[in-house]
Short mmCIF file of C-alpha atoms in Angstrom, two decimals:
data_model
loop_
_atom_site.label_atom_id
_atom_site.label_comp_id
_atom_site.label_asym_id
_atom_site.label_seq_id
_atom_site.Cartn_x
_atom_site.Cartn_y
_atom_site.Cartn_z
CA UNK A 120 6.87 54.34 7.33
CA UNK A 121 8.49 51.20 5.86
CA UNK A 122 7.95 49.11 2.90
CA UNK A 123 8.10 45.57 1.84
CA UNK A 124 10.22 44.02 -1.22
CA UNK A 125 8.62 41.37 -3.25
CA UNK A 126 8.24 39.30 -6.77
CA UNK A 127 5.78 37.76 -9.17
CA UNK A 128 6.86 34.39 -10.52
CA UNK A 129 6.57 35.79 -14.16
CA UNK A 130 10.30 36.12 -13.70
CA UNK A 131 10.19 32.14 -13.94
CA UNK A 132 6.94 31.40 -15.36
CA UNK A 133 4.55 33.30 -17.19
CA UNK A 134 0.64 33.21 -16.79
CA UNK A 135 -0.20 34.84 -20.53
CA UNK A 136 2.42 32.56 -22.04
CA UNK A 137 2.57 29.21 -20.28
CA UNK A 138 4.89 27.48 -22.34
CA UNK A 139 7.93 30.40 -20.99
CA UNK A 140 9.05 28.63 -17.83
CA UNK A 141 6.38 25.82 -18.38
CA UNK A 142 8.45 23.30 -16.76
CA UNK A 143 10.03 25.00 -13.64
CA UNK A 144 8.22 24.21 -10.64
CA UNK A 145 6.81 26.30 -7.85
CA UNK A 146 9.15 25.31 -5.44
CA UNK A 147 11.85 26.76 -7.43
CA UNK A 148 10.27 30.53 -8.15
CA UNK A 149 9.62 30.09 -4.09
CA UNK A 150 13.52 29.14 -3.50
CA UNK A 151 15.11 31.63 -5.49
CA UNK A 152 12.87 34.55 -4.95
CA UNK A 153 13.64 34.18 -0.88
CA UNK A 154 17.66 33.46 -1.65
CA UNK A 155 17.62 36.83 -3.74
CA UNK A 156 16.07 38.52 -1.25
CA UNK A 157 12.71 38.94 -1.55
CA UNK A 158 10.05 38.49 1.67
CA UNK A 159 7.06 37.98 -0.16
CA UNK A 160 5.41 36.55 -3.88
CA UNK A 161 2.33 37.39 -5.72
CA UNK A 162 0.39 34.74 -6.80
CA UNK A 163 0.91 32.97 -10.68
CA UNK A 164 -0.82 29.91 -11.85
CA UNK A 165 0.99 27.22 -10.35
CA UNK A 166 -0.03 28.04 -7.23
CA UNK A 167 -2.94 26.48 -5.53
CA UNK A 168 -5.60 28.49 -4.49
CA UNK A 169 -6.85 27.10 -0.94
CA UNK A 170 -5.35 29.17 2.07
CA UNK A 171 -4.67 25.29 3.25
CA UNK A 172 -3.32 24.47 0.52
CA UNK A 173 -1.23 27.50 0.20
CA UNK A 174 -0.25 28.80 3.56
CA UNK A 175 2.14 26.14 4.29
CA UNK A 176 4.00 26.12 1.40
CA UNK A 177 4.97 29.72 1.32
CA UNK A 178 5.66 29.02 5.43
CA UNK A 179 8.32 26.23 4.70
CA UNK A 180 9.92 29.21 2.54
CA UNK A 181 9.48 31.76 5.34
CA UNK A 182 7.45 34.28 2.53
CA UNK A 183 4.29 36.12 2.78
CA UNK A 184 1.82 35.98 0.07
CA UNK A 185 1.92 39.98 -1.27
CA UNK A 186 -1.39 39.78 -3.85
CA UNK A 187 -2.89 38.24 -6.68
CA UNK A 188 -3.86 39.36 -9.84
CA UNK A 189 -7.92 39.11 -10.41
CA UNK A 190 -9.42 39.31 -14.26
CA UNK A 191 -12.51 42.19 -13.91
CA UNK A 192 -15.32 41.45 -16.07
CA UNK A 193 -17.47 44.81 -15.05
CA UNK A 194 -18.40 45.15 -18.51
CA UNK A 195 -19.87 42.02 -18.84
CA UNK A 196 -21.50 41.62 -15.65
CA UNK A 197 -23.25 43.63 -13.09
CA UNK A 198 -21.37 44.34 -10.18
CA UNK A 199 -23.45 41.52 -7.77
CA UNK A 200 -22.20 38.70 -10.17
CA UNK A 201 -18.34 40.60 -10.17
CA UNK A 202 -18.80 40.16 -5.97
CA UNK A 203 -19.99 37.07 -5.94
CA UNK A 204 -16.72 35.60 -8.78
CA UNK A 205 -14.24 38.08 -6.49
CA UNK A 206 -15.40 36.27 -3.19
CA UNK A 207 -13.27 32.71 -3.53
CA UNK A 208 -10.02 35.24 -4.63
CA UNK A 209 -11.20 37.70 -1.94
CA UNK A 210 -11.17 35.26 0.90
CA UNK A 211 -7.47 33.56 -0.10
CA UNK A 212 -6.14 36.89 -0.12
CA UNK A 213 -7.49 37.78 2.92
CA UNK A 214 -7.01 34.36 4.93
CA UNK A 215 -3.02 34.76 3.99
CA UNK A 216 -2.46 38.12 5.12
CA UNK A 217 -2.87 40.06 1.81
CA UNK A 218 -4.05 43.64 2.39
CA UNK A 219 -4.87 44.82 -1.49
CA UNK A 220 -6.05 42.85 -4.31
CA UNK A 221 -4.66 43.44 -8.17
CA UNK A 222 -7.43 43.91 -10.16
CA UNK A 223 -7.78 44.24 -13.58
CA UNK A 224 -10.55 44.68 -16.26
CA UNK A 225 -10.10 42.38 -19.29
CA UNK A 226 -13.44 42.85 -21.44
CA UNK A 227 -12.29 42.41 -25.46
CA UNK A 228 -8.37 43.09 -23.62
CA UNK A 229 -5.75 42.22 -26.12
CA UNK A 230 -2.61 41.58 -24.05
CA UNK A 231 -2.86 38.05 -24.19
CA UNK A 232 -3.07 37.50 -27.74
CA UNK A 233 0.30 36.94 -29.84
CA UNK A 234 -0.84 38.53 -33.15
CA UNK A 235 -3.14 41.47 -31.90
CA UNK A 236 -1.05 44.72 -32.26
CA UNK A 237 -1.24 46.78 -29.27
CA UNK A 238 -2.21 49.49 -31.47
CA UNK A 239 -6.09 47.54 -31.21
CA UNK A 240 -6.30 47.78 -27.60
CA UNK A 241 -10.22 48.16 -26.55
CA UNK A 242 -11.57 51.79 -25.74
CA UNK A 243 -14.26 52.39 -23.93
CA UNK A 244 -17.22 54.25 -25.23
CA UNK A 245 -19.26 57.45 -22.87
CA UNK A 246 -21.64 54.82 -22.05
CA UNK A 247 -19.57 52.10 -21.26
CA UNK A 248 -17.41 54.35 -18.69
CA UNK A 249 -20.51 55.44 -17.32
CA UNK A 250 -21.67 51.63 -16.66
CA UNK A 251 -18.04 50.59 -15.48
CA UNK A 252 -17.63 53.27 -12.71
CA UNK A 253 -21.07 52.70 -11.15
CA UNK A 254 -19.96 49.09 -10.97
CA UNK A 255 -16.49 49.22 -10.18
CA UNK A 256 -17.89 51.61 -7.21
CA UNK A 257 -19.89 48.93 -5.77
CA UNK A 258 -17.06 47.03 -6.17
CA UNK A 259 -14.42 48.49 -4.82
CA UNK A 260 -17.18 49.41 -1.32
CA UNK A 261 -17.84 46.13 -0.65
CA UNK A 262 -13.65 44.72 -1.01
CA UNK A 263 -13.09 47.47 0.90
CA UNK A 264 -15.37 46.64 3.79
CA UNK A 265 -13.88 43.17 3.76
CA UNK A 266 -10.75 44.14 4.92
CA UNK A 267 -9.01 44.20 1.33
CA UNK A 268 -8.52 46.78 -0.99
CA UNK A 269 -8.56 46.54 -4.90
CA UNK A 270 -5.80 47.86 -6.24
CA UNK A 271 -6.59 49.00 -9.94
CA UNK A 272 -4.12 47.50 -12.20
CA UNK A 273 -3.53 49.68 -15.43
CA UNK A 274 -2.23 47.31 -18.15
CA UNK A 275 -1.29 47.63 -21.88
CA UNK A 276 -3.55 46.00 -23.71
CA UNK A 277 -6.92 46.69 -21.82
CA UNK A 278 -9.65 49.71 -21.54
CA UNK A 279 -7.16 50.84 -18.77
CA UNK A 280 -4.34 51.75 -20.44
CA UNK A 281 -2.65 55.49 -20.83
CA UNK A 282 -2.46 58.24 -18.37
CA UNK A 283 -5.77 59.81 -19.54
CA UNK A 284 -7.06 56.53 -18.59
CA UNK A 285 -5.64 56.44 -15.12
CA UNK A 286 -6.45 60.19 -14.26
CA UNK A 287 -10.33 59.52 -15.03
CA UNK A 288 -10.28 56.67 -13.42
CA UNK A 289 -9.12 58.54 -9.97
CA UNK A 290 -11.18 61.38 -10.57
CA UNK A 291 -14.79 59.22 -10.89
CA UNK A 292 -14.32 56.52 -8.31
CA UNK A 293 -14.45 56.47 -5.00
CA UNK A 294 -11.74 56.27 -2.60
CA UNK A 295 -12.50 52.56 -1.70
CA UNK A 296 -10.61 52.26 -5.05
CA UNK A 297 -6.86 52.22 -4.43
CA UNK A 298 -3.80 52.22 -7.53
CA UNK A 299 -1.44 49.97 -8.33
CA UNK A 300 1.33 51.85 -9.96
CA UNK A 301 3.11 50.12 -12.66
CA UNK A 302 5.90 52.21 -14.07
CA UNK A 303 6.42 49.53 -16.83
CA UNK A 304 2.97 49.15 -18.12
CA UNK A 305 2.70 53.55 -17.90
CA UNK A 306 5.92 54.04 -19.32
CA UNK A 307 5.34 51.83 -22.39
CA UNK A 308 2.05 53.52 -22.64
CA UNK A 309 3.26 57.07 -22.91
CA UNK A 310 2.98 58.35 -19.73
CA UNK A 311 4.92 59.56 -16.74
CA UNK A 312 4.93 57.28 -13.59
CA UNK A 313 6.71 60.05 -11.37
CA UNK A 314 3.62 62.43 -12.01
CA UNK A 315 0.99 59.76 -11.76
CA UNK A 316 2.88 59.08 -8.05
CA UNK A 317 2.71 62.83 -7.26
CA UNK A 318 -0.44 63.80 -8.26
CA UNK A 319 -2.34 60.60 -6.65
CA UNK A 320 -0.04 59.68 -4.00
CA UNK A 321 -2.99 59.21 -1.28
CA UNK A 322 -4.62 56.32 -3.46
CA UNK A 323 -1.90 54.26 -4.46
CA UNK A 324 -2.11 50.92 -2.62
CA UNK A 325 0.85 48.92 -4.50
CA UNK A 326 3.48 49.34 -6.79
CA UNK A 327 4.70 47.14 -9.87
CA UNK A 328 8.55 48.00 -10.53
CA UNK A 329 10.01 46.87 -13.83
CA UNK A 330 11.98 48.78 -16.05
CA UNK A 331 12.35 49.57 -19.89
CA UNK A 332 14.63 48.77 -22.76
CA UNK A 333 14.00 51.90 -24.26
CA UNK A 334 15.14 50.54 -27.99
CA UNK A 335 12.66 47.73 -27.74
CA UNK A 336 10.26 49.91 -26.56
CA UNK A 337 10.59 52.02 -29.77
CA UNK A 338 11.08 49.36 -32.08
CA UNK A 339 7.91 47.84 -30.38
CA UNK A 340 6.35 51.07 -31.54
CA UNK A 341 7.29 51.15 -34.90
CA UNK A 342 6.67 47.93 -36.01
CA UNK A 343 3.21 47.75 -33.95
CA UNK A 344 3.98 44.76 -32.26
CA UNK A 345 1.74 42.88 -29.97
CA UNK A 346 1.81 42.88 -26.00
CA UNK A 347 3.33 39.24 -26.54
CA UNK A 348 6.19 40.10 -28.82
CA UNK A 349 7.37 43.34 -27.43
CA UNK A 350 8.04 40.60 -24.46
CA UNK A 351 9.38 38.40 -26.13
CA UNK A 352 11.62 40.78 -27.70
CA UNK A 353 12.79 42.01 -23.69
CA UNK A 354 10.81 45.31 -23.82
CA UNK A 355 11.00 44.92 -19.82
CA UNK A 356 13.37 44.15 -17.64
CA UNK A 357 13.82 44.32 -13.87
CA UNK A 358 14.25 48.17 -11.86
CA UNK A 359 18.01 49.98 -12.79
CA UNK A 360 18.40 47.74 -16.10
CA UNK A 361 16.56 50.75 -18.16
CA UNK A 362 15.99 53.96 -17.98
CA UNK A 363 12.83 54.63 -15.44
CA UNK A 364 14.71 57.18 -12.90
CA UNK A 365 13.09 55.03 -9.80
CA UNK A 366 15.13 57.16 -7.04
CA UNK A 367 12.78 60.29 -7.83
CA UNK A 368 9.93 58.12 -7.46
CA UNK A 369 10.75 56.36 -4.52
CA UNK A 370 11.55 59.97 -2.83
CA UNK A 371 7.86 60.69 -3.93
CA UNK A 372 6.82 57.71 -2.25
CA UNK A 373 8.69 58.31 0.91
CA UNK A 374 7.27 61.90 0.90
CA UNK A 375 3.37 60.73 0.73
CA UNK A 376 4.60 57.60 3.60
CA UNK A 377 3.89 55.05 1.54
CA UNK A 378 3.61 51.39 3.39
CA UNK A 379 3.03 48.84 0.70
CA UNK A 380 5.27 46.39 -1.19
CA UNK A 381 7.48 47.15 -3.67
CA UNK A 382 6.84 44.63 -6.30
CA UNK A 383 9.15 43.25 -8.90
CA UNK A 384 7.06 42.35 -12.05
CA UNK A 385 9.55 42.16 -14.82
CA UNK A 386 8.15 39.15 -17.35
CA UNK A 387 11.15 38.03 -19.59
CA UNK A 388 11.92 35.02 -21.46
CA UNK A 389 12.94 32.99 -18.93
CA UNK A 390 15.68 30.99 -21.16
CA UNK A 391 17.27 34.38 -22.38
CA UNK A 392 16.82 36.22 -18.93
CA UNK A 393 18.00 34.10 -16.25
CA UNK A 394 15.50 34.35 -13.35
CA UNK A 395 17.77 33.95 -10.57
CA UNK A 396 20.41 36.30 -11.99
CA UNK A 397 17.84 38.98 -13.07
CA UNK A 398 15.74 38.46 -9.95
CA UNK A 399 19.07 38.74 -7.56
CA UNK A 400 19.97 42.31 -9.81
CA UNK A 401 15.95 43.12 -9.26
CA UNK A 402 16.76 43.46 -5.57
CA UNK A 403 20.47 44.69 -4.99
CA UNK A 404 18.78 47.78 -7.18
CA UNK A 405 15.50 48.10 -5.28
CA UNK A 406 18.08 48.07 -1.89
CA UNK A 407 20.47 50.64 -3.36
CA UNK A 408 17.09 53.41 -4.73
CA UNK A 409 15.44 52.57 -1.15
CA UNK A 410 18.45 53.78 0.23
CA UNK A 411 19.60 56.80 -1.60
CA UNK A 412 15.55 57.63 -1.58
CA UNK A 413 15.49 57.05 2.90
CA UNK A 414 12.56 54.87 2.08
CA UNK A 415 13.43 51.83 4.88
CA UNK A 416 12.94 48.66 3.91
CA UNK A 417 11.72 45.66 6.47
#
């Protein structure tokens, strides 16, 4: 088995804050992520969403469009009305080649708002994880049986959040439900991605590699900083530029044949992380763990 390498523009442009890379266009994220390396990009919010629209533009730059990211509203909606907002996303997705979709619940989330400590992110109560799995069942059934597979995106800042989180999640949904594995986003949160990778290896779909500044990390802690600032501060940065041992995890994911993309999601400050620079180092790392982990790269 064989895996993909590729990039979400937040390296150049970021969708929670707008103003970081507010003024680079498209074409550039498109140009740089293909010269350093990468085959394929997730979708940000300069990109249009029409498959017409779309497909040609990522053709002139010889990529493949890898996912997009999808806000879940399950707690706020019955599972019908979720289907019936998915079905525009769904069928982009799906028209450009896209096998899973990243998907995200962001009822009452707080990673989006500058002054909300992280500290505040949302819990769910007995009842409302009782509501969300019998929706995000249907859910997840009927992507599934349209040829694309959600791909639940844990996320500091949202219901979804720790280990504990991600471990009932797997053990009440159904299969239809695939993981995306963010070693970032579980690392910040406490918990251990190589584990996660081992112990649910048969449902994770995708893979979200960015790395951590362990200092900022801690200082992010201490101070109880928001999503927003721990960012801004550089609390991630892009695979083999922190401490996340990524050759043990690839090894795990050569072990269970894993076939997706390996994504680089590393949101900086574009004007104190060059993109191109820390996009290039992004994949010369991802080569060298692919390598020393025999997990081949096409």
């Amino acid at each position: 088995m064989s895996v993909r390498l590729g990039i979400n523009p937040l390296t150049w442009t970021n969708d929670d804050l707008p103003e970081l890379g507010g003024d680079t266009p498209l074409d550039v994220c498109l140009s740089e992520g293909k010269q350093a390396g990468f085959s394929g990009f997730e979708l940000g919010h300069k990109f249009p969403r029409t498959p017409e629209a779309l497909g040609p533009i990522l053709d002139s730059h010889k990529l493949s469009l890898v996912s997009g990211w999808f806000s879940g509203e399950l707690l706020m909606r019955t599972a019908e009305d979720e289907i019936a907002a998915i079905a525009s996303h769904l069928n982009l997705l799906k028209a450009l080649g896209s096998k899973v979709m990243v998907y995200c619940e962001v009822t009452d989330c707080v990673h989006g708002q500058r002054e909300t400590p992280l500290s505040h992110s949302p819990r769910m109560t007995e009842s409302q994880w009782e509501v969300f799995i019998l929706r995000l069942n249907k859910l997840a059934d009927d992507c599934y049986k349209k040829g694309v597979q959600l791909a639940y995106h844990h996320h500091m800042g949202t219901v979804i959040e720790t280990e504990a989180d991600i471990r009932r999640l797997m053990a009440e949904t159904n299969p239809s439900l695939g993981l995306l594995l963010d070693t970032g986003h579980l690392t910040f949160a406490g918990g251990d991605p190589i584990a996660v990778q081992r112990d649910f290896a048969d449902r994770i779909v995708h893979v979200h590699c960015k790395d951590i500044r362990p200092s900022v990390m801690a200082d992010a802690k201490n101070r109880d900083l928001s999503f927003l600032n721990a960012v801004l501060n550089g609390v991630f940065t892009v695979p083999g530029d922190g401490f996340i041992d990524y050759v043990t995890l690839f090894k795990g994911l050569k072990a269970s044949d894993y076939s997706g993309w390996l994504v680089v999601e590393a949101e900086q400050d574009p004007s104190v992380a060059h993109p191109l620079t820390y996009a290039t180092l992004g994949h010369k790392n991802l080569m060298a763990f692919c390598a020393e982990a025999q997990l081949d790269v096409i």
